[in-house]
Short mmCIF file of C-alpha atoms and ligand atoms in Angstrom, two decimals:
data_model
loop_
_atom_site.label_atom_id
_atom_site.label_comp_id
_atom_site.label_asym_id
_atom_site.label_seq_id
_atom_site.Cartn_x
_atom_site.Cartn_y
_atom_site.Cartn_z
CA MET A 252 0.00 0.00 0.00
CA ALA A 253 1.30 3.47 -0.94
CA ILE A 254 2.30 5.75 1.98
CA PRO A 255 -0.18 8.69 2.12
CA LYS A 256 1.18 12.14 1.26
CA TYR A 257 0.09 14.70 3.84
CA CYS A 258 -0.19 18.45 3.41
CA LEU A 259 -1.29 21.02 5.96
CA VAL A 260 -3.44 24.02 5.01
CA THR A 261 -4.01 26.92 7.41
CA GLY A 262 -7.08 29.09 6.89
CA ALA A 263 -8.95 26.09 5.42
CA SER A 264 -12.37 27.20 6.70
CA SER A 265 -12.87 29.83 3.98
CA GLY A 266 -11.71 31.43 0.74
CA ILE A 267 -8.44 30.45 -0.92
CA GLY A 268 -7.38 27.99 1.81
CA LYS A 269 -10.65 26.05 1.68
CA HIS A 270 -10.27 25.61 -2.09
CA ILE A 271 -6.58 24.65 -1.78
CA ALA A 272 -7.72 21.90 0.62
CA CYS A 273 -10.32 20.68 -1.93
CA GLU A 274 -7.80 20.79 -4.78
CA MET A 275 -5.18 18.83 -2.81
CA VAL A 276 -7.72 16.17 -1.78
CA GLY A 277 -8.71 15.94 -5.45
CA ARG A 278 -5.07 15.21 -6.26
CA GLY A 279 -4.94 12.33 -3.78
CA TRP A 280 -3.24 14.08 -0.85
CA LYS A 281 -4.45 13.79 2.74
CA VAL A 282 -5.08 17.28 4.08
CA ILE A 283 -4.77 18.56 7.63
CA ALA A 284 -7.17 21.51 7.64
CA ILE A 285 -6.45 24.27 10.18
CA ALA A 286 -8.67 27.18 11.30
CA ARG A 287 -10.49 28.50 14.38
CA ARG A 288 -14.01 27.69 13.10
CA GLY A 289 -14.34 23.95 13.74
CA ASP A 290 -17.90 23.76 12.34
CA GLU A 291 -16.68 24.96 8.93
CA LEU A 292 -13.81 22.44 8.98
CA ASN A 293 -16.14 19.61 10.00
CA ASN A 294 -18.53 20.44 7.15
CA LEU A 295 -15.60 20.36 4.73
CA ALA A 296 -14.46 16.98 6.11
CA LYS A 297 -18.00 15.62 5.68
CA SER A 298 -18.20 16.77 2.05
CA LEU A 299 -14.67 15.62 1.05
CA GLY A 300 -14.48 12.45 3.17
CA GLN A 301 -13.37 12.08 6.81
CA ASP A 302 -10.46 9.84 5.73
CA LYS A 303 -9.19 12.52 3.31
CA LEU A 304 -9.40 15.71 5.36
CA ILE A 305 -8.42 15.90 9.03
CA PRO A 306 -9.91 19.00 10.69
CA LYS A 307 -7.86 20.63 13.49
CA VAL A 308 -9.10 23.67 15.35
CA CYS A 309 -6.09 25.87 15.98
CA ASP A 310 -5.44 29.60 16.36
CA VAL A 311 -2.28 30.16 14.31
CA SER A 312 -1.51 33.37 16.18
CA ASP A 313 -1.23 31.44 19.45
CA PHE A 314 2.14 29.69 19.68
CA ASP A 315 0.90 27.07 22.18
CA SER A 316 -2.03 26.21 19.94
CA VAL A 317 0.34 25.61 16.99
CA LYS A 318 2.76 23.66 19.20
CA ASN A 319 0.01 21.40 20.62
CA THR A 320 -1.51 20.75 17.18
CA SER A 321 1.95 19.88 15.81
CA LYS A 322 2.59 17.52 18.73
CA GLU A 323 -0.78 15.81 18.19
CA LEU A 324 0.03 15.23 14.51
CA ILE A 325 3.47 13.82 15.26
CA ALA A 326 2.02 11.56 17.99
CA SER A 327 -0.49 10.25 15.39
CA ASN A 328 2.37 9.57 12.97
CA ILE A 329 1.20 12.31 10.59
CA PHE A 330 4.11 14.07 8.91
CA PRO A 331 3.11 16.67 6.31
CA SER A 332 5.75 17.44 3.70
CA LEU A 333 3.89 20.44 2.25
CA PHE A 334 2.56 23.38 4.29
CA TYR A 335 0.23 25.99 2.77
CA LEU A 336 0.56 28.69 5.45
CA ASN A 337 -2.35 30.68 4.08
CA ALA A 338 -4.33 31.96 7.12
CA GLY A 339 -4.43 35.73 7.24
CA ASP A 340 -6.43 38.73 8.24
CA GLY A 341 -6.31 42.46 7.70
CA ASP A 342 -8.35 45.51 8.59
CA GLU A 343 -8.17 48.88 6.86
CA GLU A 344 -6.45 51.51 9.01
CA GLU A 345 -7.83 54.90 9.95
CA GLU A 346 -5.76 58.07 10.14
CA ASN A 347 -5.22 57.64 13.90
CA PHE A 348 -2.36 55.20 14.32
CA ASN A 349 -3.57 51.88 15.74
CA LEU A 350 -0.81 50.02 17.53
CA GLU A 351 -3.15 47.21 18.59
CA LEU A 352 -4.11 46.57 14.96
CA HIS A 353 -0.41 46.31 14.02
CA ARG A 354 0.27 43.79 16.81
CA ARG A 355 -2.82 41.73 15.95
CA THR A 356 -2.07 41.69 12.23
CA PHE A 357 1.53 40.59 12.78
CA GLU A 358 0.45 37.89 15.26
CA THR A 359 -1.73 36.31 12.54
CA ASN A 360 -0.04 37.13 9.23
CA TYR A 361 3.59 36.87 10.33
CA PHE A 362 3.86 34.87 13.57
CA GLY A 363 0.88 32.73 12.47
CA VAL A 364 3.21 31.50 9.71
CA ILE A 365 6.53 31.29 11.46
CA ASN A 366 5.04 29.46 14.48
CA TRP A 367 4.64 26.49 12.09
CA ILE A 368 8.12 26.90 10.64
CA ASP A 369 9.55 26.83 14.16
CA GLN A 370 7.78 23.53 14.90
CA TRP A 371 8.39 21.74 11.60
CA VAL A 372 11.81 22.70 10.21
CA PRO A 373 13.61 20.28 12.58
CA VAL A 374 11.15 17.52 11.62
CA LEU A 375 11.54 18.13 7.86
CA LYS A 376 15.32 18.25 8.24
CA LYS A 377 15.22 14.80 9.85
CA ASN A 378 12.75 13.45 7.26
CA GLY A 379 14.64 14.57 4.15
CA GLY A 380 12.94 17.89 3.31
CA GLY A 381 9.66 19.54 2.41
CA THR A 382 8.04 22.79 1.30
CA PHE A 383 6.50 25.77 3.10
CA VAL A 384 4.25 27.98 0.98
CA GLY A 385 3.61 31.44 2.43
CA THR A 386 0.74 33.66 1.28
CA SER A 387 1.95 37.20 0.80
CA SER A 388 0.13 39.92 -1.18
CA PHE A 389 0.60 42.58 -3.86
CA GLN A 390 0.35 45.00 -0.95
CA SER A 391 3.77 43.87 0.24
CA PHE A 392 5.25 45.64 -2.83
CA ILE A 393 3.34 48.93 -2.87
CA ALA A 394 2.72 50.93 0.32
CA LEU A 395 -0.90 52.07 0.13
CA PRO A 396 -2.55 54.38 2.66
CA GLY A 397 -4.59 52.29 5.11
CA SER A 398 -2.45 49.19 4.62
CA ALA A 399 0.57 49.85 6.86
CA ALA A 400 -0.09 46.91 9.22
CA TYR A 401 -1.27 44.43 6.58
CA GLY A 402 1.32 45.31 3.91
CA SER A 403 4.25 45.30 6.32
CA SER A 404 3.22 41.95 7.85
CA LYS A 405 3.29 40.47 4.32
CA ALA A 406 6.55 42.24 3.39
CA ALA A 407 8.15 40.75 6.53
CA LEU A 408 7.02 37.34 5.32
CA ASN A 409 8.67 37.91 1.91
CA TYR A 410 12.01 38.68 3.53
CA THR A 411 11.86 35.79 6.01
CA PHE A 412 10.90 33.24 3.34
CA GLU A 413 13.67 34.33 0.97
CA SER A 414 16.22 34.29 3.78
CA LEU A 415 15.12 30.86 5.04
CA ASP A 416 15.06 29.49 1.50
CA ALA A 417 18.71 30.47 1.06
CA MET A 418 19.56 28.96 4.46
CA HIS A 419 17.74 25.64 4.05
CA TYR A 420 18.28 24.87 0.35
CA LYS A 421 20.99 22.42 1.41
CA ASN A 422 18.47 20.65 3.68
CA ASN A 423 16.03 20.23 0.78
CA ILE A 424 13.53 22.57 2.48
CA ARG A 425 11.90 25.11 0.15
CA PHE A 426 10.09 28.35 1.02
CA ALA A 427 7.77 29.39 -1.82
CA LEU A 428 5.72 32.60 -1.86
CA ILE A 429 2.30 33.37 -3.31
CA TYR A 430 1.43 36.98 -4.13
CA PRO A 431 -2.30 37.20 -4.80
CA GLY A 432 -3.90 40.28 -6.25
CA PRO A 433 -7.66 40.57 -5.62
CA VAL A 434 -9.48 37.28 -5.02
CA ASP A 435 -13.20 37.33 -4.35
CA THR A 436 -13.30 36.11 -0.70
CA PRO A 437 -14.70 37.49 2.58
CA MET A 438 -11.29 39.12 3.18
CA LEU A 439 -11.98 41.76 0.51
CA LYS A 440 -14.75 43.16 2.75
CA THR A 441 -16.48 44.85 -0.17
CA ASP A 442 -19.86 44.37 -1.83
CA LYS A 443 -18.68 46.03 -5.06
CA PRO A 444 -17.15 43.61 -7.55
CA ILE A 445 -13.45 44.27 -8.16
CA PRO A 446 -12.63 44.14 -11.88
CA SER A 447 -10.61 41.10 -12.95
CA ALA A 448 -10.58 39.63 -9.42
CA TRP A 449 -10.33 35.85 -9.46
CA LYS A 450 -12.73 33.46 -7.73
CA PRO A 451 -11.05 31.52 -4.90
CA GLU A 452 -11.55 28.22 -6.78
CA LYS A 453 -9.54 29.54 -9.72
CA ALA A 454 -6.82 30.98 -7.44
CA ALA A 455 -6.50 27.67 -5.58
CA LYS A 456 -6.21 25.59 -8.78
CA TYR A 457 -3.51 27.95 -10.08
CA ILE A 458 -1.58 27.96 -6.78
CA VAL A 459 -1.63 24.17 -6.42
CA LYS A 460 -0.59 23.58 -10.04
CA LYS A 461 2.36 25.99 -9.71
CA VAL A 462 3.45 24.78 -6.26
CA LEU A 463 3.45 21.12 -7.33
CA LYS A 464 5.58 22.08 -10.35
CA GLY A 465 8.12 23.63 -7.97
CA HIS A 466 7.50 27.33 -8.70
CA MET A 467 8.85 29.57 -5.95
CA LYS A 468 7.10 32.91 -6.67
CA ILE A 469 3.49 32.81 -7.81
CA LYS A 470 1.63 35.99 -8.82
CA PHE A 471 -1.93 36.40 -10.16
CA PRO A 472 -4.38 37.53 -11.62
CA PRO A 473 -2.40 38.46 -14.78
CA ARG A 474 -4.12 41.85 -15.32
CA TRP A 475 -3.27 42.84 -11.77
CA VAL A 476 0.32 41.68 -12.23
CA LEU A 477 0.50 44.16 -15.12
CA LEU A 478 -0.96 46.94 -12.95
CA LEU A 479 1.46 46.07 -10.15
CA GLY A 480 4.37 46.58 -12.57
CA ILE A 481 3.02 50.03 -13.44
CA GLY A 482 2.21 50.87 -9.80
CA LYS A 483 5.76 50.08 -8.68
CA ARG A 484 7.06 52.75 -11.07
CA LEU A 485 4.73 55.53 -9.86
CA PRO A 486 6.15 58.29 -7.63
CA ARG A 487 5.24 58.24 -3.91
CA SER A 488 3.25 61.45 -4.41
CA PHE A 489 0.73 59.48 -6.51
CA PHE A 490 -0.43 57.58 -3.41
CA ARG A 491 -0.69 60.58 -1.03
CA VAL A 492 -4.14 61.14 0.52
CA LYS A 493 -5.35 64.59 -0.49
N1 NAP B 193 -8.60 37.76 -1.03
C1 NAP B 193 -7.65 38.55 -1.50
O1 NAP B 193 -7.89 39.42 -2.36
C2 NAP B 193 -6.22 38.39 -1.03
C3 NAP B 193 -5.24 39.16 -1.65
C4 NAP B 193 -3.92 39.03 -1.22
C5 NAP B 193 -3.60 38.13 -0.22
N2 NAP B 193 -4.60 37.38 0.37
C6 NAP B 193 -4.19 36.46 1.42
O2 NAP B 193 -4.73 35.18 1.16
C7 NAP B 193 -4.88 34.46 2.38
C8 NAP B 193 -6.26 33.81 2.43
O3 NAP B 193 -7.23 34.84 2.50
P1 NAP B 193 -8.69 34.72 1.86
O4 NAP B 193 -8.80 35.79 0.86
O5 NAP B 193 -8.97 33.31 1.48
O6 NAP B 193 -9.58 35.20 3.12
P2 NAP B 193 -10.72 34.50 3.99
O7 NAP B 193 -11.73 33.85 3.12
O8 NAP B 193 -11.15 35.56 4.94
O9 NAP B 193 -9.94 33.35 4.78
C9 NAP B 193 -9.05 33.62 5.82
C10 NAP B 193 -8.78 32.31 6.52
O10 NAP B 193 -7.78 32.53 7.54
C11 NAP B 193 -8.23 31.91 8.73
N3 NAP B 193 -7.67 32.59 9.90
C12 NAP B 193 -7.62 33.93 10.14
N4 NAP B 193 -7.06 34.15 11.34
C13 NAP B 193 -6.74 32.93 11.85
C14 NAP B 193 -6.15 32.49 13.06
N5 NAP B 193 -5.74 33.36 14.00
N6 NAP B 193 -5.96 31.16 13.26
C15 NAP B 193 -6.36 30.27 12.32
N7 NAP B 193 -6.92 30.62 11.16
C16 NAP B 193 -7.12 31.93 10.93
C17 NAP B 193 -9.76 32.00 8.69
O11 NAP B 193 -10.32 30.97 9.46
P3 NAP B 193 -11.08 31.13 10.88
O12 NAP B 193 -11.72 32.48 10.89
O13 NAP B 193 -12.05 29.98 10.89
O14 NAP B 193 -10.01 30.96 11.90
C18 NAP B 193 -10.01 31.74 7.21
O15 NAP B 193 -10.07 30.35 6.96
C19 NAP B 193 -4.61 35.48 3.51
O16 NAP B 193 -3.31 35.30 3.99
C20 NAP B 193 -4.72 36.82 2.81
O17 NAP B 193 -3.96 37.82 3.43
C21 NAP B 193 -5.89 37.49 -0.02
#
């Protein structure tokens, strides 16, 4: 009997992460699905098959929660070789600086990723390697007003992943990055349709295809990639709030 291939997906209760979980199950992987909303994870397990998706309630911003979940998996002889560290959150900032928002955003978007890396790099090193996939954002490249906390948490992720990738190449551990432009999920917090935004199903299919082919930097949707290229060339004054 073939040994099952396990992957772990954080933020699997909604949006891009939920569809990555579906896509990976469709490709024959066993998925450990992580989020805080257990009811959503249980519904997903019921629809995909309880033997194919293992729901784990875990708050990624809480180090002990990540540590205990990791210990439970290891004790059950479950060793993922691929980690989609996708969970994230972000609120628009007001003019008054909001320190609490910055701390909260970093706890989820930055520490909520590296808590897993802390727990699993030693395991992957022992087991011959593996891949971490971090979900960054276009906003890590262009500093927009209202996005200081969110954009900087994602920019920190870019730097950490590139640095760790250089460090652990020799250990056969890869650190790939996804840079989504707009994807139509609850995170967008808007009722107005955003032109050329992708549906989460389409984003997940694209991400999984590229990751499994070994791509290290994955950007989409194409029209927004074009706009990003233009945006990066604009002077700072273009973005100033009048
Ligand atoms: N949608 C976009 O346009 C867009 C663009 C660029 C980047 N991204 C990035 O893509 C990733 C996925 O976002 P999405 O668009 O799919 O949004 P979403 O539908 O709101 O999903 C966010 C997921 O993250 C989970 N999550 C948030 N905080 C968590 C915590 N502390 N512990 C565990 N899970 C947590 C949520 O689950 P629970 O609430 O159940 O815990 C949910 O499953 C995020 O990293 C986001 O920054 C999205």
